[in-house]
């Protein structure tokens, strides 16, 4: 149920085209209101994107800071990263989606399992650049613990790049959901998402009169991608201390 409108129940066997009888986006081949399904699907896909981005950031930041700052862990984590990085992400996503029952939780778990490594590697490289700068050396000489240096000196420096990475991760995760749905392992059709709406529209694209079923969810996906890119850059600029000098 979405704003008093059922997005899964079939209301009529007749297809209604856009802007007809109060149906802004028309209906699909099952008579379901496409407007309601697109916005319900947008909510589902954004939920997936935000959850994946949050988990990716938390795990990636923790591992990345330890990886870059604690020299004793550098070799171990580098070897672990090299092993995991050589496993194709697409294969992991497909295997998890195939073994586990298709659901929103399965999609989130599969993406979180593979996407944190990129964030960790990125944070590690940034930490290596700044860990031996004068203010960090001075902090160590004044008796600051590694934890204090990480939280007070290193993490604030990374806020801008973390915000940008998270903003780009959200549409990236939604794109992965679209891909998994395209190969038939995504969220079931009775739970609207941009992935399965685009997949249904793709299958009907050969019919000129039905192309609107692909057009509307694709436009929404494009708007989400562009919006988060703009938001990410704005957050990065606002959080970058160099812009306030």
Coordinates of N, CA and C in Angstrom, one line a residue:
X1 N 0.9 -1.2 0.0 CA 0.0 0.0 0.0 C 0.9 1.2 0.0
X2 N 0.7 2.2 -1.0 CA 1.5 3.4 -1.1 C 0.5 4.6 -1.2
X3 N 0.5 5.4 -0.1 CA -0.4 6.6 -0.1 C -1.9 6.2 -0.4
X4 N -2.3 5.1 0.1 CA -3.7 4.7 -0.1 C -3.9 3.9 -1.4
X5 N -2.8 3.7 -2.1 CA -3.0 3.0 -3.4 C -2.2 1.7 -3.3
X6 N -2.8 0.6 -3.7 CA -2.1 -0.7 -3.6 C -1.2 -0.8 -4.9
X7 N 0.0 -1.1 -4.7 CA 1.0 -1.1 -5.8 C 1.2 -2.5 -6.3
X8 N 0.6 -3.5 -5.6 CA 0.8 -4.9 -6.1 C -0.5 -5.5 -6.6
X9 N -1.7 -5.1 -6.0 CA -3.0 -5.6 -6.4 C -3.3 -5.2 -7.8
X10 N -3.9 -6.2 -8.6 CA -4.3 -5.9 -9.9 C -5.7 -5.3 -9.9
X11 N -5.9 -4.0 -10.3 CA -7.1 -3.3 -10.2 C -8.0 -3.5 -11.4
X12 N -7.4 -3.7 -12.6 CA -8.2 -3.8 -13.8 C -7.4 -4.6 -14.9
X13 N -8.0 -5.4 -15.7 CA -7.3 -6.1 -16.7 C -6.9 -5.3 -17.9
X14 N -7.3 -4.0 -18.0 CA -7.1 -3.1 -19.1 C -5.8 -2.3 -18.9
X15 N -5.0 -2.1 -19.9 CA -3.9 -1.2 -19.9 C -4.4 0.2 -20.1
X16 N -3.9 1.2 -19.3 CA -4.2 2.6 -19.5 C -3.0 3.3 -19.8
X17 N -3.0 4.1 -20.8 CA -1.8 4.8 -21.2 C -1.6 6.1 -20.4
X18 N -0.4 6.7 -20.4 CA -0.1 7.9 -19.5 C -1.1 9.0 -19.8
X19 N -1.3 9.7 -18.6 CA -2.2 10.9 -18.6 C -3.6 10.6 -19.1
X20 N -4.1 9.4 -18.8 CA -5.4 9.0 -19.1 C -6.2 8.6 -17.8
X21 N -7.4 9.1 -17.7 CA -8.2 8.7 -16.5 C -7.5 8.9 -15.2
X22 N -6.7 10.0 -15.1 CA -6.0 10.3 -13.8 C -4.8 9.5 -13.6
X23 N -4.4 8.6 -14.5 CA -3.2 7.8 -14.3 C -2.0 8.6 -15.0
X24 N -1.2 9.2 -14.2 CA -0.1 10.1 -14.7 C 0.8 9.3 -15.6
X25 N 1.3 8.1 -15.1 CA 2.2 7.3 -15.8 C 1.5 6.1 -16.5
X26 N 0.2 6.1 -16.5 CA -0.5 5.0 -17.0 C -0.5 3.8 -16.1
X27 N -0.8 2.6 -16.7 CA -0.7 1.4 -15.9 C 0.1 0.4 -16.7
X28 N 0.5 -0.7 -16.0 CA 1.2 -1.7 -16.7 C 0.3 -2.8 -17.3
X29 N 0.8 -3.9 -17.8 CA 0.0 -4.8 -18.5 C -0.9 -5.6 -17.6
X30 N -0.7 -5.4 -16.3 CA -1.6 -6.1 -15.3 C -2.6 -5.1 -14.7
X31 N -2.6 -3.9 -15.2 CA -3.6 -2.9 -14.7 C -3.1 -2.2 -13.5
X32 N -1.8 -2.3 -13.1 CA -1.4 -1.6 -11.9 C -0.9 -0.2 -12.2
X33 N -1.2 0.7 -11.3 CA -0.8 2.1 -11.5 C 0.7 2.2 -11.5
X34 N 1.2 2.7 -12.7 CA 2.7 2.7 -12.8 C 3.3 3.9 -12.0
X35 N 2.5 5.0 -11.8 CA 3.0 6.1 -10.9 C 3.3 5.5 -9.5
X36 N 2.3 4.8 -8.9 CA 2.5 4.3 -7.6 C 3.7 3.3 -7.5
X37 N 3.8 2.5 -8.6 CA 4.8 1.5 -8.6 C 6.2 2.1 -8.7
X38 N 6.3 3.1 -9.6 CA 7.6 3.8 -9.7 C 8.1 4.5 -8.4
X39 N 7.2 5.1 -7.7 CA 7.6 5.8 -6.5 C 7.8 4.8 -5.4
X40 N 7.0 3.8 -5.3 CA 7.3 2.7 -4.3 C 8.6 2.0 -4.7
X41 N 8.9 1.8 -6.0 CA 10.2 1.2 -6.4 C 11.3 2.1 -6.1
X42 N 11.1 3.4 -6.2 CA 12.2 4.4 -5.9 C 12.5 4.3 -4.4
X43 N 11.5 4.2 -3.6 CA 11.8 4.1 -2.1 C 12.6 2.8 -1.8
X44 N 12.2 1.7 -2.4 CA 12.9 0.5 -2.2 C 14.3 0.6 -2.7
X45 N 14.6 1.1 -3.8 CA 15.9 1.2 -4.4 C 16.8 2.2 -3.6
X46 N 16.2 3.3 -3.1 CA 16.9 4.3 -2.3 C 17.3 3.6 -0.9
X47 N 16.4 2.8 -0.4 CA 16.7 2.1 0.9 C 17.9 1.2 0.7
X48 N 17.9 0.5 -0.4 CA 19.0 -0.4 -0.7 C 20.3 0.5 -0.8
X49 N 20.2 1.5 -1.6 CA 21.4 2.4 -1.8 C 21.9 3.0 -0.5
X50 N 21.1 3.5 0.4 CA 21.5 4.1 1.6 C 22.1 3.1 2.6
X51 N 21.5 1.9 2.7 CA 22.0 0.9 3.6 C 23.3 0.4 3.1
X52 N 23.5 0.1 1.8 CA 24.8 -0.3 1.3 C 25.9 0.8 1.5
X53 N 25.5 2.0 1.3 CA 26.5 3.1 1.4 C 26.9 3.3 2.9
X54 N 26.0 3.1 3.8 CA 26.3 3.3 5.2 C 27.2 2.1 5.7
X55 N 26.9 0.9 5.4 CA 27.7 -0.2 5.8 C 29.1 -0.2 5.1
X56 N 29.1 0.2 3.8 CA 30.3 0.3 3.1 C 31.2 1.4 3.7
X57 N 30.6 2.5 4.2 CA 31.4 3.6 4.8 C 32.0 3.1 6.1
X58 N 31.1 2.6 7.0 CA 31.5 2.2 8.3 C 32.6 1.2 8.3
X59 N 32.4 0.1 7.6 CA 33.4 -1.0 7.5 C 34.7 -0.5 6.8
X60 N 34.5 0.2 5.7 CA 35.6 0.7 4.9 C 36.5 1.7 5.7
X61 N 35.8 2.6 6.5 CA 36.6 3.6 7.2 C 37.4 2.9 8.3
X62 N 36.8 2.0 9.1 CA 37.5 1.3 10.2 C 38.6 0.5 9.6
X63 N 38.4 -0.3 8.6 CA 39.5 -1.1 8.1 C 40.5 -0.2 7.4
X64 N 40.1 0.8 6.7 CA 41.0 1.7 6.0 C 42.0 2.4 6.9
X65 N 41.4 3.0 8.0 CA 42.3 3.7 8.9 C 43.3 2.8 9.6
X66 N 42.8 1.6 10.0 CA 43.8 0.6 10.6 C 44.8 0.2 9.6
X67 N 44.4 0.0 8.4 CA 45.3 -0.5 7.3 C 46.3 0.6 7.0
X68 N 46.0 1.8 7.0 CA 46.9 2.9 6.6 C 47.8 3.4 7.8
X69 N 47.2 3.3 9.0 CA 48.0 3.9 10.1 C 48.8 2.9 10.9
X70 N 48.3 1.7 11.1 CA 49.0 0.7 11.9 C 49.9 -0.1 10.9
X71 N 51.1 0.2 10.9 CA 52.0 -0.4 9.9 C 52.1 -1.9 10.0
X72 N 52.0 -2.4 11.2 CA 52.1 -3.9 11.4 C 51.0 -4.6 10.7
X73 N 49.8 -4.0 10.4 CA 48.7 -4.6 9.8 C 48.7 -4.4 8.3
X74 N 49.7 -3.6 7.8 CA 49.6 -3.2 6.4 C 49.8 -4.4 5.5
X75 N 50.8 -5.2 5.7 CA 51.1 -6.3 4.9 C 50.0 -7.3 4.9
X76 N 49.4 -7.7 6.1 CA 48.4 -8.6 6.2 C 47.1 -8.2 5.5
X77 N 46.7 -6.9 5.7 CA 45.5 -6.4 5.0 C 45.7 -6.2 3.5
X78 N 46.9 -5.9 3.1 CA 47.2 -5.8 1.7 C 47.1 -7.1 1.0
X79 N 47.6 -8.2 1.6 CA 47.5 -9.5 1.0 C 46.0 -10.0 1.0
X80 N 45.3 -9.7 2.1 CA 43.8 -10.0 2.1 C 43.1 -9.3 1.0
X81 N 43.4 -8.0 0.9 CA 42.7 -7.2 -0.2 C 43.1 -7.8 -1.6
X82 N 44.3 -8.2 -1.8 CA 44.7 -8.7 -3.1 C 43.9 -10.0 -3.4
X83 N 43.8 -10.8 -2.4 CA 43.0 -12.1 -2.6 C 41.6 -11.8 -2.9
X84 N 40.9 -10.9 -2.1 CA 39.5 -10.6 -2.3 C 39.3 -9.9 -3.6
X85 N 40.2 -9.0 -4.0 CA 40.1 -8.2 -5.1 C 40.1 -9.0 -6.4
X86 N 40.8 -10.1 -6.4 CA 40.9 -11.0 -7.6 C 39.7 -11.9 -7.8
X87 N 38.8 -11.8 -6.8 CA 37.5 -12.5 -7.0 C 36.5 -11.6 -7.7
X88 N 36.1 -11.9 -8.9 CA 35.2 -10.9 -9.6 C 33.9 -10.6 -8.7
X89 N 33.7 -9.3 -8.5 CA 32.6 -8.9 -7.7 C 31.2 -9.4 -8.3
X90 N 31.1 -9.4 -9.6 CA 29.9 -9.8 -10.3 C 29.6 -11.3 -10.0
X91 N 30.6 -12.1 -9.9 CA 30.4 -13.5 -9.6 C 29.9 -13.7 -8.2
X92 N 30.5 -12.9 -7.3 CA 30.1 -13.0 -5.9 C 28.6 -12.6 -5.7
X93 N 28.3 -11.5 -6.4 CA 26.9 -11.0 -6.3 C 25.9 -12.1 -6.9
X94 N 26.3 -12.7 -8.0 CA 25.4 -13.7 -8.6 C 25.3 -14.9 -7.8
X95 N 26.4 -15.4 -7.2 CA 26.4 -16.6 -6.3 C 25.5 -16.4 -5.1
X96 N 25.7 -15.2 -4.4 CA 24.9 -15.0 -3.2 C 23.4 -14.8 -3.6
X97 N 23.1 -14.1 -4.6 CA 21.7 -13.9 -5.0 C 21.1 -15.3 -5.5
X98 N 21.9 -16.2 -6.0 CA 21.4 -17.5 -6.5 C 21.2 -18.4 -5.3
X99 N 22.1 -18.4 -4.3 CA 22.0 -19.3 -3.2 C 20.9 -18.9 -2.2
X100 N 20.8 -17.6 -1.9 CA 19.8 -17.1 -1.0 C 18.6 -16.8 -1.7
X101 N 17.4 -16.8 -1.0 CA 16.2 -16.4 -1.6 C 16.2 -15.0 -2.0
X102 N 15.7 -14.6 -3.2 CA 15.7 -13.2 -3.7 C 14.9 -12.3 -2.7
X103 N 15.5 -11.3 -2.2 CA 14.8 -10.3 -1.4 C 15.6 -9.1 -1.3
X104 N 15.1 -8.0 -0.7 CA 15.8 -6.8 -0.5 C 17.0 -7.0 0.4
X105 N 16.8 -7.8 1.5 CA 17.9 -8.1 2.4 C 19.0 -8.9 1.8
X106 N 18.7 -9.8 0.9 CA 19.7 -10.6 0.1 C 20.6 -9.6 -0.7
X107 N 19.9 -8.7 -1.4 CA 20.6 -7.8 -2.3 C 21.6 -6.9 -1.5
X108 N 21.1 -6.4 -0.4 CA 21.9 -5.5 0.5 C 23.1 -6.3 1.0
X109 N 22.9 -7.5 1.5 CA 24.0 -8.4 2.0 C 25.0 -8.6 1.0
X110 N 24.6 -9.0 -0.2 CA 25.5 -9.3 -1.3 C 26.4 -8.1 -1.7
X111 N 25.8 -6.9 -1.7 CA 26.5 -5.7 -2.1 C 27.5 -5.3 -1.0
X112 N 27.0 -5.4 0.3 CA 27.9 -5.0 1.4 C 29.1 -5.9 1.5
X113 N 28.9 -7.1 1.1 CA 30.0 -8.1 1.2 C 31.2 -7.8 0.2
X114 N 30.8 -7.1 -0.8 CA 31.8 -6.9 -1.9 C 32.3 -5.4 -2.0
X115 N 31.5 -4.5 -1.6 CA 31.7 -3.1 -1.9 C 32.6 -2.3 -0.9
X116 N 32.8 -2.9 0.3 CA 33.5 -2.2 1.4 C 35.0 -2.1 1.0
X117 N 35.5 -3.1 0.2 CA 37.0 -3.1 -0.1 C 37.5 -1.9 -0.8
X118 N 36.6 -1.4 -1.7 CA 37.0 -0.2 -2.4 C 37.2 1.0 -1.5
X119 N 36.2 1.2 -0.6 CA 36.3 2.3 0.4 C 37.5 2.1 1.3
X120 N 37.8 0.9 1.8 CA 38.9 0.6 2.6 C 40.2 1.0 1.9
X121 N 40.4 0.6 0.7 CA 41.6 0.8 -0.1 C 41.8 2.4 -0.3
X122 N 40.7 3.0 -0.6 CA 40.7 4.5 -0.8 C 41.2 5.2 0.5
X123 N 40.6 4.8 1.6 CA 40.9 5.5 2.9 C 42.3 5.2 3.3
X124 N 42.8 3.9 3.1 CA 44.2 3.6 3.4 C 45.2 4.4 2.6
X125 N 44.9 4.7 1.3 CA 45.8 5.5 0.5 C 45.8 6.9 1.0
X126 N 44.7 7.4 1.4 CA 44.6 8.8 2.0 C 45.4 8.9 3.3
X127 N 45.2 7.9 4.1 CA 45.9 7.9 5.4 C 47.4 7.9 5.2
X128 N 47.9 7.1 4.3 CA 49.4 7.0 4.0 C 49.9 8.4 3.6
X129 N 49.1 9.1 2.9 CA 49.6 10.4 2.5 C 49.7 11.4 3.6
X130 N 48.9 11.3 4.7 CA 48.9 12.3 5.7 C 49.4 11.8 7.1
X131 N 49.7 10.5 7.2 CA 50.0 10.0 8.6 C 51.3 10.5 9.1
X132 N 52.3 10.9 8.3 CA 53.6 11.4 8.7 C 53.8 12.9 8.6
X133 N 52.7 13.6 8.4 CA 52.8 15.0 8.4 C 53.1 15.6 9.7
X134 N 53.6 16.8 9.7 CA 54.2 17.4 11.0 C 53.2 17.4 12.1
X135 N 51.9 17.7 11.9 CA 51.0 17.8 13.0 C 50.7 16.4 13.6
X136 N 50.8 15.4 12.8 CA 50.6 14.0 13.4 C 51.9 13.6 14.2
X137 N 53.0 13.9 13.6 CA 54.3 13.6 14.4 C 54.3 14.4 15.7
X138 N 53.9 15.7 15.7 CA 53.8 16.5 16.9 C 52.9 15.9 17.9
X139 N 51.7 15.4 17.4 CA 50.7 14.8 18.3 C 51.3 13.6 19.0
X140 N 52.1 12.7 18.2 CA 52.7 11.6 18.9 C 53.7 12.0 19.9
X141 N 54.5 13.0 19.6 CA 55.5 13.5 20.5 C 54.9 14.0 21.8
X142 N 53.7 14.6 21.7 CA 53.0 15.1 22.9 C 52.2 14.1 23.6
X143 N 52.3 12.8 23.2 CA 51.7 11.7 24.0 C 50.3 11.3 23.5
X144 N 49.9 11.8 22.4 CA 48.6 11.4 21.9 C 48.6 9.9 21.5
X145 N 47.6 9.2 21.9 CA 47.5 7.7 21.5 C 47.1 7.6 20.0
X146 N 47.4 6.4 19.4 CA 47.0 6.2 18.0 C 45.5 6.5 17.8
X147 N 44.6 6.1 18.8 CA 43.2 6.3 18.7 C 42.9 7.8 18.6
X148 N 43.5 8.6 19.5 CA 43.3 10.0 19.5 C 43.7 10.7 18.2
X149 N 44.8 10.2 17.6 CA 45.3 10.8 16.4 C 44.4 10.4 15.2
X150 N 43.9 9.2 15.2 CA 42.9 8.8 14.2 C 41.7 9.6 14.2
X151 N 41.1 9.8 15.4 CA 39.8 10.5 15.5 C 39.9 12.0 15.4
X152 N 41.0 12.6 15.9 CA 41.1 14.0 15.9 C 41.9 14.6 14.7
X153 N 42.8 13.9 14.2 CA 43.7 14.4 13.1 C 43.3 13.8 11.7
X154 N 43.1 12.5 11.7 CA 42.9 11.8 10.4 C 41.5 11.8 9.9
X155 N 40.6 11.4 10.8 CA 39.2 11.3 10.3 C 38.6 12.6 9.8
X156 N 38.8 13.8 10.5 CA 38.3 15.0 10.0 C 38.8 15.4 8.6
X157 N 40.0 15.0 8.4 CA 40.6 15.3 7.0 C 39.9 14.5 5.9
X158 N 39.3 13.4 6.3 CA 38.7 12.5 5.3 C 37.2 12.7 5.1
X159 N 36.6 13.6 5.9 CA 35.2 13.8 5.8 C 34.7 14.1 4.4
X160 N 35.4 15.1 3.8 CA 34.9 15.5 2.5 C 35.0 14.4 1.4
X161 N 36.1 13.6 1.4 CA 36.2 12.5 0.4 C 35.2 11.4 0.8
X162 N 35.0 11.2 2.1 CA 34.0 10.1 2.5 C 32.6 10.5 2.0
X163 N 32.2 11.7 2.2 CA 30.9 12.2 1.8 C 30.7 12.0 0.3
X164 N 31.7 12.4 -0.5 CA 31.7 12.2 -1.9 C 31.5 10.7 -2.3
X165 N 32.3 9.9 -1.7 CA 32.3 8.4 -2.0 C 30.9 7.9 -1.6
X166 N 30.4 8.3 -0.5 CA 29.1 7.7 -0.1 C 28.0 8.2 -1.0
X167 N 28.0 9.5 -1.4 CA 27.0 10.0 -2.4 C 27.1 9.2 -3.7
X168 N 28.3 8.9 -4.2 CA 28.4 8.2 -5.4 C 28.0 6.7 -5.2
X169 N 28.2 6.2 -4.0 CA 27.9 4.8 -3.8 C 26.4 4.5 -3.8
X170 N 25.6 5.4 -3.5 CA 24.1 5.2 -3.5 C 23.6 4.8 -4.9
X171 N 23.8 5.7 -5.9 CA 23.4 5.3 -7.2 C 24.1 4.1 -7.8
X172 N 25.4 3.9 -7.3 CA 26.1 2.7 -7.7 C 25.5 1.5 -7.3
X173 N 25.0 1.5 -6.0 CA 24.3 0.3 -5.5 C 23.0 0.1 -6.2
X174 N 22.3 1.1 -6.5 CA 21.0 1.0 -7.2 C 21.3 0.4 -8.6
X175 N 22.4 0.9 -9.2 CA 22.8 0.3 -10.5 C 23.1 -1.2 -10.4
X176 N 23.7 -1.6 -9.3 CA 23.9 -3.0 -9.1 C 22.6 -3.8 -9.0
X177 N 21.7 -3.2 -8.3 CA 20.4 -3.9 -8.1 C 19.7 -4.0 -9.5
X178 N 19.8 -3.0 -10.4 CA 19.2 -3.1 -11.7 C 19.9 -4.3 -12.5
X179 N 21.2 -4.4 -12.3 CA 22.0 -5.4 -13.1 C 21.5 -6.8 -12.6
X180 N 21.5 -7.0 -11.2 CA 21.1 -8.3 -10.7 C 19.7 -8.7 -11.1
X181 N 18.8 -7.7 -11.2 CA 17.5 -8.0 -11.7 C 17.5 -8.3 -13.1
X182 N 18.3 -7.7 -13.9 CA 18.4 -8.0 -15.3 C 18.8 -9.4 -15.6
X183 N 19.6 -10.0 -14.8 CA 20.0 -11.4 -15.0 C 19.1 -12.4 -14.3
X184 N 18.0 -11.9 -13.7 CA 16.9 -12.7 -13.2 C 17.1 -13.2 -11.8
X185 N 18.0 -12.5 -11.0 CA 18.2 -12.9 -9.6 C 17.9 -11.7 -8.6
X186 N 17.1 -10.8 -9.1 CA 16.8 -9.6 -8.3 C 15.6 -9.8 -7.4
X187 N 15.1 -8.6 -7.0 CA 13.9 -8.6 -6.1 C 12.7 -9.1 -6.8
X188 N 11.8 -9.9 -6.2 CA 10.6 -10.4 -6.9 C 9.7 -9.2 -7.4
X189 N 9.0 -9.5 -8.4 CA 8.3 -8.4 -9.1 C 7.1 -7.9 -8.2
X190 N 6.7 -8.7 -7.2 CA 5.6 -8.2 -6.3 C 6.1 -7.1 -5.4
X191 N 7.4 -6.9 -5.3 CA 8.0 -5.8 -4.5 C 8.6 -4.8 -5.5
X192 N 8.0 -3.7 -5.8 CA 8.5 -2.8 -6.8 C 9.9 -2.3 -6.4
X193 N 10.7 -2.2 -7.4 CA 12.0 -1.6 -7.3 C 12.3 -1.0 -8.7
X194 N 13.3 -0.1 -8.8 CA 13.6 0.5 -10.1 C 14.2 -0.6 -10.9
X195 N 14.9 -1.6 -10.3 CA 15.5 -2.7 -11.1 C 14.4 -3.5 -11.8
X196 N 13.4 -4.0 -11.1 CA 12.5 -4.9 -11.8 C 11.5 -4.1 -12.7
X197 N 11.3 -2.8 -12.4 CA 10.5 -1.9 -13.2 C 11.2 -1.7 -14.6
X198 N 12.5 -1.4 -14.5 CA 13.3 -1.2 -15.7 C 13.4 -2.5 -16.5
X199 N 13.5 -3.7 -15.8 CA 13.6 -5.0 -16.5 C 12.3 -5.3 -17.2
X200 N 11.2 -5.0 -16.6 CA 9.9 -5.2 -17.2 C 9.7 -4.3 -18.5
X201 N 10.1 -3.1 -18.3 CA 10.1 -2.1 -19.4 C 11.0 -2.5 -20.6
X202 N 12.1 -3.1 -20.2 CA 13.1 -3.5 -21.3 C 12.5 -4.6 -22.1
X203 N 11.8 -5.5 -21.5 CA 11.2 -6.7 -22.2 C 10.0 -6.2 -23.1
X204 N 9.4 -5.1 -22.8 CA 8.3 -4.6 -23.6 C 8.7 -3.5 -24.6
X205 N 10.0 -3.2 -24.6 CA 10.5 -2.0 -25.4 C 10.3 -2.2 -26.9
X206 N 10.2 -3.4 -27.4 CA 10.0 -3.7 -28.8 C 8.7 -3.1 -29.3
X207 N 7.7 -3.0 -28.4 CA 6.4 -2.4 -28.7 C 6.4 -0.9 -28.5
X208 N 6.3 -0.1 -29.6 CA 6.4 1.3 -29.5 C 5.4 1.9 -28.5
X209 N 4.2 1.3 -28.4 CA 3.1 1.9 -27.5 C 3.4 1.6 -26.1
X210 N 4.4 0.7 -25.8 CA 4.6 0.3 -24.4 C 5.9 0.8 -23.8
X211 N 6.6 1.6 -24.6 CA 8.0 2.1 -24.2 C 7.9 3.0 -23.0
X212 N 6.8 3.5 -22.7 CA 6.7 4.4 -21.5 C 7.0 3.6 -20.3
X213 N 6.8 2.3 -20.3 CA 7.0 1.5 -19.1 C 8.5 1.4 -18.8
X214 N 9.4 1.6 -19.8 CA 10.8 1.7 -19.5 C 11.2 3.1 -19.3
X215 N 10.5 4.1 -20.0 CA 10.9 5.5 -19.9 C 10.9 6.1 -18.5
X216 N 9.8 5.9 -17.8 CA 9.6 6.6 -16.6 C 10.6 6.1 -15.5
X217 N 10.7 4.8 -15.2 CA 11.7 4.4 -14.2 C 13.1 4.7 -14.6
X218 N 13.4 4.8 -15.9 CA 14.8 5.1 -16.3 C 15.0 6.6 -16.1
X219 N 14.1 7.4 -16.3 CA 14.2 8.9 -16.0 C 14.4 9.1 -14.5
X220 N 13.7 8.4 -13.7 CA 13.8 8.5 -12.2 C 15.2 8.1 -11.8
X221 N 15.7 7.0 -12.4 CA 17.1 6.5 -12.1 C 18.1 7.5 -12.5
X222 N 18.0 8.1 -13.6 CA 18.9 9.2 -14.1 C 18.9 10.4 -13.2
X223 N 17.7 10.8 -12.7 CA 17.6 11.9 -11.8 C 18.3 11.6 -10.5
X224 N 18.1 10.4 -10.0 CA 18.8 10.0 -8.7 C 20.3 10.1 -8.9
X225 N 20.8 9.5 -10.0 CA 22.2 9.5 -10.2 C 22.8 10.9 -10.3
X226 N 22.2 11.7 -11.1 CA 22.7 13.1 -11.2 C 22.6 13.9 -9.9
X227 N 21.5 13.7 -9.2 CA 21.3 14.4 -8.0 C 22.3 14.1 -6.9
X228 N 22.6 12.8 -6.7 CA 23.6 12.4 -5.7 C 25.0 12.8 -6.1
X229 N 25.3 12.9 -7.4 CA 26.6 13.4 -7.8 C 26.7 14.9 -7.4
X230 N 25.7 15.6 -7.6 CA 25.7 17.1 -7.3 C 25.8 17.2 -5.8
X231 N 24.9 16.5 -5.0 CA 24.9 16.5 -3.6 C 26.3 16.2 -3.0
X232 N 26.9 15.1 -3.5 CA 28.2 14.6 -3.0 C 29.2 15.7 -3.2
X233 N 29.3 16.3 -4.4 CA 30.3 17.4 -4.6 C 30.0 18.6 -3.7
X234 N 28.7 18.9 -3.4 CA 28.4 20.0 -2.6 C 28.9 19.7 -1.1
X235 N 28.6 18.5 -0.6 CA 29.0 18.1 0.7 C 30.6 18.2 0.8
X236 N 31.2 17.6 -0.2 CA 32.7 17.6 -0.2 C 33.3 19.0 -0.2
X237 N 32.7 19.9 -0.9 CA 33.2 21.3 -0.9 C 32.9 22.0 0.4
X238 N 31.8 21.7 1.0 CA 31.4 22.3 2.3 C 32.3 21.8 3.4
X239 N 32.7 20.5 3.4 CA 33.4 19.9 4.4 C 34.9 20.1 4.3
X240 N 35.4 20.5 3.1 CA 36.8 20.6 2.9 C 37.3 21.9 3.5
X241 N 38.2 21.8 4.5 CA 38.7 22.9 5.3 C 39.5 23.9 4.4
X242 N 40.0 23.4 3.2 CA 40.8 24.3 2.4 C 39.9 25.4 1.7
X243 N 38.6 25.1 1.7 CA 37.7 26.1 1.1 C 37.3 27.2 2.1
X244 N 37.7 27.1 3.4 CA 37.4 28.0 4.4 C 38.6 28.8 4.9
X245 N 39.7 28.7 4.1 CA 40.9 29.5 4.5 C 40.7 30.9 4.1

